[in-house]
GROMACS .gro file of C-alpha atoms in nm:
model
  281
    1UNK     CA    1  10.250  11.619  11.929
    2UNK     CA    2   9.911  11.468  11.862
    3UNK     CA    3   9.862  11.148  11.646
    4UNK     CA    4   9.694  11.357  11.379
    5UNK     CA    5   9.994  11.569  11.327
    6UNK     CA    6  10.231  11.261  11.282
    7UNK     CA    7  10.303  11.131  10.940
    8UNK     CA    8  10.515  10.816  10.838
    9UNK     CA    9  10.687  10.863  10.516
   10UNK     CA   10  10.903  10.568  10.516
   11UNK     CA   11  11.261  10.535  10.659
   12UNK     CA   12  11.617  10.500  10.519
   13UNK     CA   13  11.617  10.113  10.545
   14UNK     CA   14  11.263  10.032  10.463
   15UNK     CA   15  11.097  10.075  10.123
   16UNK     CA   16  10.730  10.131  10.178
   17UNK     CA   17  10.453  10.168   9.909
   18UNK     CA   18  10.234  10.461   9.925
   19UNK     CA   19   9.933  10.256  10.013
   20UNK     CA   20  10.112  10.110  10.315
   21UNK     CA   21  10.216  10.443  10.429
   22UNK     CA   22   9.874  10.579  10.397
   23UNK     CA   23   9.735  10.290  10.602
   24UNK     CA   24   9.997  10.365  10.874
   25UNK     CA   25   9.895  10.722  10.885
   26UNK     CA   26   9.522  10.663  10.887
   27UNK     CA   27   9.561  10.418  11.170
   28UNK     CA   28   9.757  10.670  11.373
   29UNK     CA   29   9.500  10.942  11.297
   30UNK     CA   30   9.206  10.721  11.390
   31UNK     CA   31   9.393  10.573  11.699
   32UNK     CA   32   9.338  10.220  11.585
   33UNK     CA   33   9.551   9.920  11.552
   34UNK     CA   34   9.696   9.858  11.210
   35UNK     CA   35   9.661   9.483  11.121
   36UNK     CA   36   9.919   9.392  10.849
   37UNK     CA   37   9.881   9.062  10.654
   38UNK     CA   38  10.113   8.923  10.400
   39UNK     CA   39  10.302   8.613  10.311
   40UNK     CA   40  10.629   8.556  10.531
   41UNK     CA   41  10.925   8.773  10.420
   42UNK     CA   42  10.716   9.081  10.307
   43UNK     CA   43  10.858   9.317  10.573
   44UNK     CA   44  10.572   9.314  10.814
   45UNK     CA   45  10.779   9.301  11.121
   46UNK     CA   46  11.030   9.542  10.979
   47UNK     CA   47  10.754   9.796  10.934
   48UNK     CA   48  10.711   9.852  11.297
   49UNK     CA   49  11.102   9.897  11.338
   50UNK     CA   50  11.085  10.144  11.045
   51UNK     CA   51  10.792  10.346  11.201
   52UNK     CA   52  10.981  10.368  11.527
   53UNK     CA   53  11.293  10.489  11.361
   54UNK     CA   54  11.111  10.751  11.150
   55UNK     CA   55  10.911  10.872  11.437
   56UNK     CA   56  11.195  10.850  11.690
   57UNK     CA   57  10.981  10.628  11.927
   58UNK     CA   58  11.068  10.321  12.149
   59UNK     CA   59  10.941  10.009  12.015
   60UNK     CA   60  10.803   9.712  12.231
   61UNK     CA   61  10.782   9.382  12.046
   62UNK     CA   62  10.548   9.112  12.178
   63UNK     CA   63  10.626   8.805  11.966
   64UNK     CA   64  10.332   8.564  11.969
   65UNK     CA   65  10.384   8.182  11.995
   66UNK     CA   66  10.125   7.896  11.983
   67UNK     CA   67  10.127   7.874  12.363
   68UNK     CA   68  10.103   8.244  12.419
   69UNK     CA   69   9.815   8.380  12.639
   70UNK     CA   70   9.678   8.721  12.634
   71UNK     CA   71   9.729   8.763  13.014
   72UNK     CA   72  10.100   8.737  12.943
   73UNK     CA   73  10.111   9.066  12.756
   74UNK     CA   74   9.955   9.247  13.047
   75UNK     CA   75  10.128   9.122  13.360
   76UNK     CA   76  10.255   8.809  13.527
   77UNK     CA   77  10.216   8.743  13.903
   78UNK     CA   78  10.519   8.565  14.025
   79UNK     CA   79  10.371   8.346  14.299
   80UNK     CA   80  10.674   8.106  14.299
   81UNK     CA   81  10.915   8.397  14.398
   82UNK     CA   82  10.668   8.523  14.661
   83UNK     CA   83  10.652   8.161  14.806
   84UNK     CA   84  11.029   8.131  14.792
   85UNK     CA   85  11.063   8.468  14.983
   86UNK     CA   86  10.815   8.373  15.246
   87UNK     CA   87  10.999   8.053  15.318
   88UNK     CA   88  11.350   8.191  15.340
   89UNK     CA   89  11.257   8.534  15.485
   90UNK     CA   90  11.377   8.735  15.201
   91UNK     CA   91  11.199   9.057  15.092
   92UNK     CA   92  10.857   9.195  15.211
   93UNK     CA   93  10.605   8.929  15.092
   94UNK     CA   94  10.329   9.176  15.195
   95UNK     CA   95  10.418   9.398  14.910
   96UNK     CA   96  10.253   9.210  14.626
   97UNK     CA   97  10.329   9.483  14.382
   98UNK     CA   98  10.704   9.375  14.366
   99UNK     CA   99  10.588   9.036  14.239
  100UNK     CA  100  10.393   9.188  13.954
  101UNK     CA  101  10.589   9.185  13.632
  102UNK     CA  102  10.449   9.389  13.337
  103UNK     CA  103  10.428   9.222  12.988
  104UNK     CA  104  10.482   9.406  12.676
  105UNK     CA  105  10.126   9.562  12.659
  106UNK     CA  106  10.188   9.671  13.023
  107UNK     CA  107  10.535   9.832  12.940
  108UNK     CA  108  10.401  10.020  12.650
  109UNK     CA  109  10.099  10.145  12.851
  110UNK     CA  110  10.331  10.274  13.123
  111UNK     CA  111  10.569  10.433  12.894
  112UNK     CA  112  10.638  10.791  12.960
  113UNK     CA  113  10.613  10.899  12.598
  114UNK     CA  114  10.431  10.752  12.302
  115UNK     CA  115  10.574  10.436  12.168
  116UNK     CA  116  10.512  10.164  11.909
  117UNK     CA  117  10.371   9.842  12.019
  118UNK     CA  118  10.414   9.531  11.789
  119UNK     CA  119  10.210   9.230  11.827
  120UNK     CA  120  10.383   9.009  11.600
  121UNK     CA  121  10.224   8.711  11.432
  122UNK     CA  122   9.908   8.710  11.622
  123UNK     CA  123   9.767   8.423  11.412
  124UNK     CA  124  10.000   8.187  11.588
  125UNK     CA  125   9.788   8.195  11.904
  126UNK     CA  126   9.466   8.013  11.963
  127UNK     CA  127   9.146   8.153  11.805
  128UNK     CA  128   9.032   8.323  12.141
  129UNK     CA  129   9.362   8.509  12.176
  130UNK     CA  130   9.269   8.821  11.977
  131UNK     CA  131   8.912   8.842  12.153
  132UNK     CA  132   9.100   8.838  12.485
  133UNK     CA  133   9.261   9.170  12.403
  134UNK     CA  134   8.948   9.355  12.262
  135UNK     CA  135   8.899   9.564  12.591
  136UNK     CA  136   9.261   9.633  12.639
  137UNK     CA  137   9.323   9.755  12.287
  138UNK     CA  138   8.994   9.963  12.281
  139UNK     CA  139   9.028  10.126  12.626
  140UNK     CA  140   9.410  10.104  12.654
  141UNK     CA  141   9.381   9.989  12.998
  142UNK     CA  142   9.379   9.669  13.211
  143UNK     CA  143   9.305   9.567  13.583
  144UNK     CA  144   9.560   9.396  13.815
  145UNK     CA  145   9.343   9.189  14.041
  146UNK     CA  146   9.630   9.113  14.298
  147UNK     CA  147   9.700   9.487  14.373
  148UNK     CA  148   9.343   9.637  14.284
  149UNK     CA  149   9.518   9.869  14.041
  150UNK     CA  150   9.406   9.981  13.693
  151UNK     CA  151   9.707  10.038  13.448
  152UNK     CA  152   9.593  10.305  13.201
  153UNK     CA  153   9.806  10.403  12.908
  154UNK     CA  154   9.984  10.734  12.976
  155UNK     CA  155   9.982  10.801  12.607
  156UNK     CA  156   9.809  10.582  12.354
  157UNK     CA  157  10.073  10.348  12.173
  158UNK     CA  158  10.077  10.316  11.806
  159UNK     CA  159   9.976   9.945  11.770
  160UNK     CA  160  10.090   9.734  11.480
  161UNK     CA  161   9.974   9.381  11.461
  162UNK     CA  162  10.107   9.128  11.209
  163UNK     CA  163   9.953   8.814  11.063
  164UNK     CA  164  10.081   8.540  10.823
  165UNK     CA  165   9.728   8.451  10.739
  166UNK     CA  166   9.757   8.112  10.900
  167UNK     CA  167   9.415   8.134  11.033
  168UNK     CA  168   9.133   8.369  11.012
  169UNK     CA  169   9.085   8.621  11.295
  170UNK     CA  170   8.752   8.702  11.478
  171UNK     CA  171   8.518   8.951  11.312
  172UNK     CA  172   8.495   9.149  11.643
  173UNK     CA  173   8.876   9.188  11.641
  174UNK     CA  174   8.884   9.281  11.268
  175UNK     CA  175   8.633   9.544  11.306
  176UNK     CA  176   8.858   9.733  11.557
  177UNK     CA  177   9.153   9.726  11.322
  178UNK     CA  178   9.267   9.917  11.007
  179UNK     CA  179   9.354   9.643  10.768
  180UNK     CA  180   9.647   9.638  10.516
  181UNK     CA  181   9.775   9.342  10.299
  182UNK     CA  182  10.137   9.374  10.182
  183UNK     CA  183  10.153   9.231   9.823
  184UNK     CA  184  10.477   9.052   9.735
  185UNK     CA  185  10.707   9.313   9.550
  186UNK     CA  186  10.730   9.318   9.186
  187UNK     CA  187  11.051   9.323   9.026
  188UNK     CA  188  11.092   9.698   9.016
  189UNK     CA  189  11.005   9.739   9.389
  190UNK     CA  190  11.238   9.441   9.467
  191UNK     CA  191  11.531   9.620   9.293
  192UNK     CA  192  11.458   9.931   9.488
  193UNK     CA  193  11.479   9.714   9.815
  194UNK     CA  194  11.801   9.543   9.711
  195UNK     CA  195  11.962   9.869   9.641
  196UNK     CA  196  11.854  10.009   9.994
  197UNK     CA  197  12.042   9.708  10.148
  198UNK     CA  198  12.337   9.694   9.916
  199UNK     CA  199  12.383  10.028   9.779
  200UNK     CA  200  12.572  10.052   9.436
  201UNK     CA  201  12.545   9.676   9.368
  202UNK     CA  202  12.652   9.529   9.029
  203UNK     CA  203  12.360   9.560   8.785
  204UNK     CA  204  12.425   9.224   8.613
  205UNK     CA  205  12.402   9.050   8.952
  206UNK     CA  206  12.068   9.212   9.041
  207UNK     CA  207  11.926   9.126   8.697
  208UNK     CA  208  12.028   8.770   8.692
  209UNK     CA  209  11.953   8.702   9.063
  210UNK     CA  210  11.603   8.856   9.019
  211UNK     CA  211  11.525   8.669   8.704
  212UNK     CA  212  11.623   8.331   8.870
  213UNK     CA  213  11.435   8.436   9.205
  214UNK     CA  214  11.099   8.502   9.025
  215UNK     CA  215  11.125   8.212   8.798
  216UNK     CA  216  11.157   7.990   9.105
  217UNK     CA  217  10.852   8.165   9.275
  218UNK     CA  218  10.654   8.104   8.970
  219UNK     CA  219  10.708   7.741   8.951
  220UNK     CA  220  10.411   7.536   9.071
  221UNK     CA  221  10.632   7.256   9.192
  222UNK     CA  222  10.804   7.471   9.460
  223UNK     CA  223  10.628   7.425   9.805
  224UNK     CA  224  10.777   7.700  10.003
  225UNK     CA  225  10.844   8.004   9.770
  226UNK     CA  226  11.152   8.206   9.855
  227UNK     CA  227  11.088   8.543  10.027
  228UNK     CA  228  11.238   8.873  10.003
  229UNK     CA  229  11.478   8.815  10.313
  230UNK     CA  230  11.598   8.491  10.139
  231UNK     CA  231  11.674   8.675   9.809
  232UNK     CA  232  11.866   8.930  10.011
  233UNK     CA  233  12.076   8.665  10.177
  234UNK     CA  234  12.125   8.473   9.851
  235UNK     CA  235  12.248   8.791   9.666
  236UNK     CA  236  12.494   8.842   9.962
  237UNK     CA  237  12.620   8.487   9.924
  238UNK     CA  238  12.667   8.543   9.543
  239UNK     CA  239  12.861   8.870   9.605
  240UNK     CA  240  13.094   8.693   9.875
  241UNK     CA  241  13.154   8.379   9.648
  242UNK     CA  242  13.254   8.575   9.343
  243UNK     CA  243  13.056   8.335   9.105
  244UNK     CA  244  13.008   8.424   8.737
  245UNK     CA  245  12.689   8.632   8.747
  246UNK     CA  246  12.616   8.525   8.387
  247UNK     CA  247  12.582   8.158   8.512
  248UNK     CA  248  12.346   8.231   8.806
  249UNK     CA  249  12.016   8.151   8.633
  250UNK     CA  250  12.148   7.820   8.494
  251UNK     CA  251  12.334   7.697   8.792
  252UNK     CA  252  12.141   7.843   9.077
  253UNK     CA  253  12.444   7.818   9.322
  254UNK     CA  254  12.377   7.802   9.680
  255UNK     CA  255  12.027   7.701   9.640
  256UNK     CA  256  11.994   7.611  10.002
  257UNK     CA  257  11.993   7.986  10.085
  258UNK     CA  258  11.681   8.027   9.871
  259UNK     CA  259  11.501   7.694   9.916
  260UNK     CA  260  11.434   7.539  10.260
  261UNK     CA  261  11.257   7.223  10.196
  262UNK     CA  262  11.427   6.897  10.066
  263UNK     CA  263  11.154   6.861   9.800
  264UNK     CA  264  11.230   7.192   9.642
  265UNK     CA  265  11.606   7.147   9.663
  266UNK     CA  266  11.557   6.806   9.472
  267UNK     CA  267  11.363   6.993   9.205
  268UNK     CA  268  11.665   7.222   9.164
  269UNK     CA  269  11.902   6.936   9.145
  270UNK     CA  270  11.692   6.764   8.877
  271UNK     CA  271  11.692   7.080   8.675
  272UNK     CA  272  12.059   7.105   8.696
  273UNK     CA  273  12.121   6.735   8.605
  274UNK     CA  274  11.903   6.759   8.313
  275UNK     CA  275  12.080   7.079   8.193
  276UNK     CA  276  11.744   7.269   8.186
  277UNK     CA  277  11.722   7.635   8.234
  278UNK     CA  278  11.444   7.747   8.465
  279UNK     CA  279  11.250   7.907   8.176
  280UNK     CA  280  11.241   7.577   7.983
  281UNK     CA  281  11.138   7.389   8.298
   0.00000   0.00000   0.00000
């Protein structure tokens, strides 16, 4: 089936806005990487998982760190193992190919059927990292110097690239991508997300938890605003504990599930000690 005939219409466990689904489908039709930006916790990584589920494709995840180099996604030549084998007489050290280990790009390129390739949090790497992948993502091939072999994609993978917008990406890289920014869900969309995860959940719990959650996010004093994933964890903690749902907003139980900085938790403690509600704060 060609890319043009494929359509992503969301999945059972992922709530996608129409604009996001359109961006995914356009990227597939144009055979370009989809660059997805948004604050942490807006479902960027889960998008690739949802596409893989909906289209019944294998998913290759390349999680980027500050020390990651572009070469690692292509292949690694294990010189240490080859040296070890030459010293102890194990294996055929003349067969260099056995010491070549493909990275996630290499695995996706050599997949027998079309797959999803997720390059997760690309903005964590250094500024040159995206430019070092321009040829590979354009041509869907790379060259292995040690074996004099060109690895070319059997079928062009669907490439999803995520960024938390920690740093700007090079213009040359951006020109090659379809771009989509995931806005933080409003309360209506958030309730839909909650019900996807928890089904027929108590309506009072959902209302009170969301009221408190969005009030906290709107407080200028909060340094790290809680994300969708933290709200879902908080709701689960509230359900397990059996707290009085009517008191959620005034007491903010288990604030450490929502807030991850000492300063933010101190603000919550100050509110509680003074007997303020979030709205009056």
